[in-house]
Amino acid sequence: MFLRNCWYVAGWSHQFPADGLVTRTMLGDPVVLYRKADRAVVALEDRCCHRLAPLSLGRLEGDDLRCMYHGLKFAPSGKCIEIPGQSFVPGKAGVRAYPVVERDCWVWVWMGDPASADPALIPRALGHGEAGWIMRTGELAYKANYELINDNLLDLSHLSYVHAKTLGRNSMAWADSRPRTTSLARGLRVERWVVNNPLAPYLGRPADARTDSWQSYDYLAPGVFLLSSRFYPPGSAAAGDMAAPRPDLEPFWVSQTSQAITPIDEKQSIYYFSSCLDRESANEEQADAQIELFRRAFDEDNAMIEAQQRVIDRTPRPRMLATASDGALNQFRRLMARLIEEEAGADASAVANGQHPAITQASA
Ligand code: FES
Ligand SMILES: [Fe+2]
């Protein structure tokens, strides 16, 4: 089950050329995307309403897309505007068009009822494309359900184990820290001090140097992770009674990352991630080193989560044991279940009232 009335990342802006078709499978839907002459991105159902050939094998004609099986032509609205061999185009002939917004170097697609597509619901990715930040990007395909990746990002105690040699830096500081969780409208805020942790080698500090870091992230439906990490000298957390750092307390290093998970289907997902370093304290080489560290670390997550998915698939009635570290992930799973349930309820009542269901296919 997926939450449909939600913005999903379809990719990085640079993955959508000025002239070309890009395909994605999102929430099980085949989607073809392209840019119009004004550079706005169009997302259409990748399935011709005539004989169901993929429109991604078609041809761009200005802002329109022609199916190259029998030549039906579609406007960016999804409406069929030409049928070779006949002068009449039925009013309902067309394919589904998905609302698209390009923001913060990501292309966001609304997978539900277009009438509910509110751009104000799009989370602002941290530092993306901003002059004060050195940004690097990546993506990773998963053979796993997106909720297992949400679980992973909502329990960072795994850094001390899965990432012992990368992000965890052979320390138990992450596993030993207890986060504070606050509810947000469509997500959670998770904050914690990670105390007396070793520093990443690319900071150029002595090998035995330590830091107290304030790690604060928002985790928003359907799976958007916005983390700000601020690094201070050791002792800073205790000096402030473990409260959030005062605004006048200057960190010596700041890092931000925004990450988004988009389900391909129930068993596959795609994961987009960034690394953003404060240009005032970091340089390009450090940005390269950090994204390389992230890639290695996220490969570690990928290996663990795909293996976990395979075990779950082989288990007749999988049951999980809750631990103290599971608080945030269980809260987020309940939130997603409630949003999906509310959406299903709204769809059912719209049908009962004779209105259009939330997801309507305007085919001929
Ligand atoms: S399948 Fe597209 S025109 Fe026939
Ligand atoms: Fe991880």
Short mmCIF file of C-alpha atoms and ligand atoms in Angstrom, two decimals:
data_model
loop_
_atom_site.label_atom_id
_atom_site.label_comp_id
_atom_site.label_asym_id
_atom_site.label_seq_id
_atom_site.Cartn_x
_atom_site.Cartn_y
_atom_site.Cartn_z
CA MET A 1 0.00 0.00 0.00
CA PHE A 2 1.25 3.46 -0.87
CA LEU A 3 0.29 6.96 0.12
CA ARG A 4 -0.75 8.46 -3.23
CA ASN A 5 -1.58 12.02 -2.20
CA CYS A 6 2.02 12.95 -1.66
CA TRP A 7 5.00 14.44 -3.51
CA TYR A 8 7.66 11.92 -4.51
CA VAL A 9 11.13 12.64 -5.84
CA ALA A 10 11.46 11.44 -9.45
CA GLY A 11 15.13 12.38 -9.71
CA TRP A 12 17.74 15.11 -9.74
CA SER A 13 17.15 18.09 -12.02
CA HIS A 14 20.32 17.24 -13.95
CA GLN A 15 18.84 13.84 -14.88
CA PHE A 16 16.19 15.53 -17.05
CA PRO A 17 17.75 16.80 -20.28
CA ALA A 18 16.30 19.65 -22.34
CA ASP A 19 15.44 17.26 -25.14
CA GLY A 20 14.77 13.64 -24.25
CA LEU A 21 12.49 11.19 -22.51
CA VAL A 22 13.15 9.82 -19.03
CA THR A 23 11.34 6.78 -17.66
CA ARG A 24 10.53 5.94 -14.08
CA THR A 25 8.36 3.43 -12.29
CA MET A 26 6.84 5.12 -9.25
CA LEU A 27 4.46 3.36 -6.86
CA GLY A 28 4.01 0.74 -9.57
CA ASP A 29 2.99 3.32 -12.19
CA PRO A 30 5.01 3.57 -15.41
CA VAL A 31 5.82 7.26 -15.92
CA VAL A 32 7.54 9.11 -18.79
CA LEU A 33 8.99 12.56 -18.10
CA TYR A 34 10.33 15.29 -20.35
CA ARG A 35 10.97 19.00 -20.44
CA LYS A 36 8.89 21.44 -22.43
CA ALA A 37 10.49 24.32 -24.33
CA ASP A 38 10.14 26.50 -21.20
CA ARG A 39 12.05 23.76 -19.26
CA ALA A 40 9.03 22.83 -17.11
CA VAL A 41 8.95 19.06 -16.54
CA VAL A 42 5.95 17.02 -17.76
CA ALA A 43 5.10 13.61 -16.28
CA LEU A 44 2.69 11.36 -18.19
CA GLU A 45 1.51 7.81 -17.77
CA ASP A 46 3.92 5.75 -19.88
CA ARG A 47 1.15 3.73 -21.50
CA CYS A 48 -0.64 4.80 -24.64
CA CYS A 49 -4.42 4.76 -24.34
CA HIS A 50 -4.69 3.10 -27.77
CA ARG A 51 -2.93 -0.27 -27.50
CA LEU A 52 -0.89 0.36 -24.34
CA ALA A 53 2.50 0.80 -26.01
CA PRO A 54 4.97 2.79 -23.90
CA LEU A 55 5.00 6.47 -24.79
CA SER A 56 8.67 6.48 -23.81
CA LEU A 57 9.30 4.79 -27.18
CA GLY A 58 7.62 7.81 -28.74
CA ARG A 59 8.84 11.09 -30.22
CA LEU A 60 8.80 14.63 -28.80
CA GLU A 61 7.15 17.12 -31.15
CA GLY A 62 7.60 20.51 -29.53
CA ASP A 63 5.85 20.23 -26.15
CA ASP A 64 3.79 17.22 -27.27
CA LEU A 65 4.59 13.52 -27.27
CA ARG A 66 3.65 11.22 -30.14
CA CYS A 67 3.26 7.48 -29.62
CA MET A 68 5.41 5.82 -32.26
CA TYR A 69 3.25 2.71 -32.59
CA HIS A 70 0.26 4.13 -34.46
CA GLY A 71 0.91 7.83 -34.07
CA LEU A 72 -1.52 9.17 -31.46
CA LYS A 73 -0.27 12.53 -30.21
CA PHE A 74 -0.59 13.77 -26.61
CA ALA A 75 -0.39 17.26 -25.14
CA PRO A 76 1.46 17.88 -21.83
CA SER A 77 -1.97 17.74 -20.16
CA GLY A 78 -2.20 14.07 -21.21
CA LYS A 79 -5.05 14.83 -23.59
CA CYS A 80 -4.89 13.10 -26.95
CA ILE A 81 -4.86 15.82 -29.63
CA GLU A 82 -4.40 13.80 -32.81
CA ILE A 83 -5.37 10.35 -34.06
CA PRO A 84 -3.96 9.51 -37.51
CA GLY A 85 -6.60 8.37 -40.00
CA GLN A 86 -9.53 10.07 -38.28
CA SER A 87 -10.62 13.67 -37.77
CA PHE A 88 -12.47 13.04 -34.52
CA VAL A 89 -10.62 12.72 -31.19
CA PRO A 90 -12.89 11.46 -28.39
CA GLY A 91 -12.97 13.90 -25.49
CA LYS A 92 -11.88 11.26 -23.00
CA ALA A 93 -8.94 10.06 -25.11
CA GLY A 94 -5.78 10.63 -23.16
CA VAL A 95 -3.32 9.42 -20.58
CA ARG A 96 -2.90 10.43 -17.00
CA ALA A 97 -0.79 13.55 -16.36
CA TYR A 98 0.90 13.91 -12.98
CA PRO A 99 1.49 17.31 -11.34
CA VAL A 100 5.21 18.16 -11.26
CA VAL A 101 7.22 20.75 -9.33
CA GLU A 102 10.95 21.21 -9.71
CA ARG A 103 12.48 22.57 -6.52
CA ASP A 104 15.84 22.41 -4.76
CA CYS A 105 17.43 20.35 -7.57
CA TRP A 106 14.78 17.65 -7.25
CA VAL A 107 11.86 16.90 -9.58
CA TRP A 108 8.80 16.16 -7.42
CA VAL A 109 5.79 14.27 -8.79
CA TRP A 110 2.36 14.13 -7.13
CA MET A 111 1.12 10.56 -7.46
CA GLY A 112 -2.47 11.07 -6.24
CA ASP A 113 -5.49 13.23 -6.97
CA PRO A 114 -4.21 16.21 -9.03
CA ALA A 115 -6.81 18.47 -7.39
CA SER A 116 -5.07 17.95 -4.03
CA ALA A 117 -1.53 18.62 -5.28
CA ASP A 118 -0.41 21.43 -3.00
CA PRO A 119 3.21 22.57 -3.61
CA ALA A 120 3.28 23.89 -0.03
CA LEU A 121 3.54 20.23 1.06
CA ILE A 122 6.94 19.85 -0.62
CA PRO A 123 9.72 19.73 1.99
CA ARG A 124 12.59 22.20 1.36
CA ALA A 125 15.78 20.23 0.83
CA LEU A 126 18.68 21.64 2.85
CA GLY A 127 21.25 23.72 1.01
CA HIS A 128 20.46 22.21 -2.39
CA GLY A 129 21.77 24.47 -5.15
CA GLU A 130 22.51 27.31 -2.72
CA ALA A 131 25.69 29.34 -3.14
CA GLY A 132 26.78 28.95 0.49
CA TRP A 133 26.89 25.17 0.29
CA ILE A 134 29.10 22.73 -1.59
CA MET A 135 26.73 20.07 -2.83
CA ARG A 136 27.29 16.54 -4.04
CA THR A 137 24.56 14.10 -5.08
CA GLY A 138 23.95 10.40 -5.42
CA GLU A 139 21.32 7.73 -5.83
CA LEU A 140 21.03 4.07 -5.02
CA ALA A 141 18.58 1.39 -6.17
CA TYR A 142 17.16 -0.98 -3.56
CA LYS A 143 15.57 -4.38 -3.92
CA ALA A 144 13.55 -3.70 -0.78
CA ASN A 145 10.29 -2.15 0.36
CA TYR A 146 10.61 1.57 1.08
CA GLU A 147 9.42 1.17 4.68
CA LEU A 148 12.52 -0.84 5.57
CA ILE A 149 14.62 2.12 4.40
CA ASN A 150 12.45 4.52 6.43
CA ASP A 151 13.02 2.26 9.45
CA ASN A 152 16.77 2.41 8.86
CA LEU A 153 16.87 6.21 8.76
CA LEU A 154 14.66 6.55 11.81
CA ASP A 155 16.96 4.46 13.98
CA LEU A 156 20.49 5.79 13.64
CA SER A 157 21.78 3.53 16.41
CA HIS A 158 22.72 1.29 13.47
CA LEU A 159 25.63 3.66 12.67
CA SER A 160 27.68 1.99 15.38
CA TYR A 161 27.20 -1.43 13.79
CA VAL A 162 26.35 -1.35 10.07
CA HIS A 163 28.68 1.62 9.60
CA ALA A 164 31.32 0.76 12.20
CA LYS A 165 34.10 1.40 9.65
CA THR A 166 32.51 4.41 7.92
CA LEU A 167 30.01 6.81 9.57
CA GLY A 168 30.20 5.12 12.99
CA ARG A 169 33.99 5.52 13.21
CA ASN A 170 34.43 2.47 15.46
CA SER A 171 32.57 4.19 18.29
CA MET A 172 29.45 3.35 20.29
CA ALA A 173 28.54 7.05 20.53
CA TRP A 174 25.58 6.70 18.15
CA ALA A 175 24.23 3.51 19.69
CA ASP A 176 24.51 5.01 23.18
CA SER A 177 22.77 8.31 22.38
CA ARG A 178 19.04 8.67 23.07
CA PRO A 179 17.15 10.88 20.61
CA ARG A 180 14.27 13.20 21.44
CA THR A 181 11.31 12.84 19.09
CA THR A 182 8.72 15.52 18.37
CA SER A 183 5.63 15.10 16.20
CA LEU A 184 5.29 17.27 13.09
CA ALA A 185 2.26 17.66 10.81
CA ARG A 186 3.37 14.92 8.41
CA GLY A 187 6.42 13.54 10.14
CA LEU A 188 8.78 13.62 13.10
CA ARG A 189 11.69 15.69 14.35
CA VAL A 190 14.48 13.58 15.82
CA GLU A 191 17.29 15.33 17.73
CA ARG A 192 20.23 14.20 19.80
CA TRP A 193 23.72 14.94 20.95
CA VAL A 194 26.27 12.38 19.84
CA VAL A 195 28.96 12.78 22.44
CA ASN A 196 32.73 12.39 22.25
CA ASN A 197 32.76 10.87 18.78
CA PRO A 198 35.82 10.65 16.50
CA LEU A 199 35.92 13.04 13.55
CA ALA A 200 35.90 12.13 9.87
CA PRO A 201 39.50 11.93 8.60
CA TYR A 202 38.91 14.50 5.81
CA LEU A 203 38.53 17.28 8.39
CA GLY A 204 42.32 17.12 8.77
CA ARG A 205 42.23 17.04 12.59
CA PRO A 206 44.53 14.83 14.72
CA ALA A 207 43.51 11.16 14.67
CA ASP A 208 42.51 11.23 18.35
CA ALA A 209 40.40 14.42 18.05
CA ARG A 210 36.82 14.13 19.30
CA THR A 211 33.61 16.10 18.87
CA ASP A 212 30.16 16.52 20.37
CA SER A 213 27.76 16.83 17.45
CA TRP A 214 24.16 18.03 17.47
CA GLN A 215 22.24 15.87 15.02
CA SER A 216 18.77 17.11 14.15
CA TYR A 217 16.55 15.83 11.40
CA ASP A 218 13.00 16.02 10.16
CA TYR A 219 11.56 12.84 8.73
CA LEU A 220 8.55 13.53 6.55
CA ALA A 221 6.01 11.50 4.59
CA PRO A 222 6.54 9.48 2.48
CA GLY A 223 10.26 9.13 3.31
CA VAL A 224 12.16 12.42 3.20
CA PHE A 225 15.11 12.78 5.56
CA LEU A 226 16.49 16.29 6.21
CA LEU A 227 19.51 16.17 8.53
CA SER A 228 21.57 19.02 9.88
CA SER A 229 24.76 18.03 11.74
CA ARG A 230 26.63 20.67 13.76
CA PHE A 231 29.98 19.81 15.27
CA TYR A 232 31.35 21.37 18.49
CA PRO A 233 34.34 20.73 20.77
CA PRO A 234 33.97 17.79 23.19
CA GLY A 235 32.22 18.81 26.41
CA SER A 236 29.78 21.14 24.62
CA ALA A 237 26.78 18.84 25.15
CA ALA A 238 27.32 18.52 28.94
CA ALA A 239 28.09 22.24 29.27
CA GLY A 240 24.65 22.99 27.89
CA ASP A 241 22.89 20.30 29.99
CA MET A 242 22.29 18.25 26.82
CA ALA A 243 19.84 20.88 25.55
CA ALA A 244 19.86 22.02 21.91
CA PRO A 245 22.91 24.22 21.26
CA ARG A 246 22.35 27.93 21.80
CA PRO A 247 22.20 29.91 18.53
CA ASP A 248 25.32 31.88 19.54
CA LEU A 249 27.37 28.69 19.97
CA GLU A 250 29.42 28.53 16.77
CA PRO A 251 30.05 25.03 15.37
CA PHE A 252 33.44 24.42 13.76
CA TRP A 253 31.89 22.21 11.07
CA VAL A 254 28.39 22.00 9.60
CA SER A 255 27.05 19.35 7.30
CA GLN A 256 23.58 18.91 5.81
CA THR A 257 22.09 16.07 3.88
CA SER A 258 18.67 15.63 2.30
CA GLN A 259 17.55 12.19 1.27
CA ALA A 260 14.37 10.87 -0.30
CA ILE A 261 13.04 7.39 -0.89
CA THR A 262 10.65 6.72 -3.73
CA PRO A 263 8.97 3.31 -4.02
CA ILE A 264 9.34 1.72 -7.45
CA ASP A 265 6.91 -0.97 -6.34
CA GLU A 266 6.33 -3.01 -3.19
CA LYS A 267 9.73 -4.72 -3.43
CA GLN A 268 11.96 -2.08 -5.00
CA SER A 269 12.84 1.49 -4.13
CA ILE A 270 15.14 4.26 -5.23
CA TYR A 271 17.07 6.40 -2.79
CA TYR A 272 18.30 9.92 -3.62
CA PHE A 273 20.84 11.58 -1.33
CA SER A 274 22.94 14.72 -1.09
CA SER A 275 25.90 15.96 0.89
CA CYS A 276 26.08 19.70 1.54
CA LEU A 277 29.03 21.31 3.33
CA ASP A 278 29.24 24.89 4.54
CA ARG A 279 31.47 26.71 2.03
CA GLU A 280 32.95 28.88 4.78
CA SER A 281 34.58 25.95 6.56
CA ALA A 282 34.88 23.21 3.90
CA ASN A 283 36.50 22.87 0.48
CA GLU A 284 35.80 20.89 -2.71
CA GLU A 285 38.15 18.02 -1.77
CA GLN A 286 36.35 17.57 1.53
CA ALA A 287 33.01 17.58 -0.31
CA ASP A 288 34.32 14.81 -2.60
CA ALA A 289 35.58 12.83 0.40
CA GLN A 290 32.27 13.16 2.24
CA ILE A 291 30.08 11.99 -0.65
CA GLU A 292 32.48 9.09 -1.19
CA LEU A 293 32.08 8.16 2.49
CA PHE A 294 28.29 8.42 2.11
CA ARG A 295 28.35 6.13 -0.94
CA ARG A 296 30.34 3.49 0.93
CA ALA A 297 28.06 3.80 3.97
CA PHE A 298 24.86 3.62 1.95
CA ASP A 299 26.16 0.52 0.18
CA GLU A 300 26.48 -0.96 3.67
CA ASP A 301 22.84 -0.07 4.39
CA ASN A 302 21.81 -1.50 1.04
CA ALA A 303 23.51 -4.85 1.70
CA MET A 304 21.89 -5.14 5.15
CA ILE A 305 18.39 -4.03 4.12
CA GLU A 306 18.23 -6.16 0.95
CA ALA A 307 19.34 -9.18 3.02
CA GLN A 308 16.68 -8.29 5.63
CA GLN A 309 14.04 -8.13 2.86
CA ARG A 310 15.07 -11.59 1.61
CA VAL A 311 14.72 -13.04 5.12
CA ILE A 312 11.32 -11.39 5.56
CA ASP A 313 10.19 -12.82 2.21
CA ARG A 314 11.16 -16.32 3.35
CA THR A 315 9.41 -15.96 6.73
CA PRO A 316 5.78 -17.16 6.77
CA ARG A 317 4.48 -14.75 9.45
CA PRO A 318 7.25 -12.27 10.14
CA ARG A 319 7.15 -10.79 13.64
CA MET A 320 9.51 -8.16 14.99
CA LEU A 321 10.64 -7.44 18.54
CA ALA A 322 10.43 -3.78 19.60
CA THR A 323 13.42 -2.22 21.39
CA ALA A 324 14.04 1.21 22.92
CA SER A 325 15.63 2.39 19.66
CA ASP A 326 12.47 1.66 17.66
CA GLY A 327 10.37 4.51 19.08
CA ALA A 328 10.71 6.91 16.15
CA LEU A 329 10.36 4.30 13.42
CA ASN A 330 7.26 2.82 15.02
CA GLN A 331 5.75 6.30 15.39
CA PHE A 332 6.44 7.03 11.71
CA ARG A 333 4.99 3.68 10.60
CA ARG A 334 1.81 4.51 12.52
CA LEU A 335 1.67 7.96 10.93
CA MET A 336 2.03 6.52 7.41
CA ALA A 337 -0.60 3.86 8.14
CA ARG A 338 -3.00 6.57 9.34
CA LEU A 339 -2.40 8.77 6.27
CA ILE A 340 -2.93 5.80 3.95
CA GLU A 341 -6.07 4.80 5.83
CA GLU A 342 -7.46 8.36 5.69
CA GLU A 343 -6.77 8.50 1.98
CA ALA A 344 -8.53 5.19 1.39
CA GLY A 345 -11.49 6.42 3.43
CA ALA A 346 -11.68 9.66 1.45
CA ASP A 347 -11.60 7.72 -1.83
CA ALA A 348 -14.33 5.35 -0.67
CA SER A 349 -16.63 8.21 0.38
CA ALA A 350 -15.99 10.08 -2.91
CA VAL A 351 -17.08 6.98 -4.85
CA ALA A 352 -20.12 6.50 -2.56
CA ASN A 353 -21.10 10.13 -3.19
CA GLY A 354 -20.85 9.68 -6.93
CA GLN A 355 -17.73 11.84 -7.21
CA HIS A 356 -14.63 10.84 -9.11
CA PRO A 357 -12.28 8.54 -7.23
CA ALA A 358 -8.97 10.12 -6.27
CA ILE A 359 -7.07 8.29 -8.97
CA THR A 360 -8.79 8.58 -12.30
CA GLN A 361 -7.51 7.34 -15.62
CA ALA A 362 -8.81 9.50 -18.42
CA SER A 363 -8.36 6.95 -21.19
CA ALA A 364 -10.48 6.61 -24.31
S1 FES B 1 -0.41 2.08 -29.11
FE1 FES B 1 -0.03 4.17 -29.19
S2 FES B 1 -0.83 4.78 -31.06
FE2 FES B 1 -1.30 2.68 -30.97
FE FE B 2 22.78 3.73 7.49
#
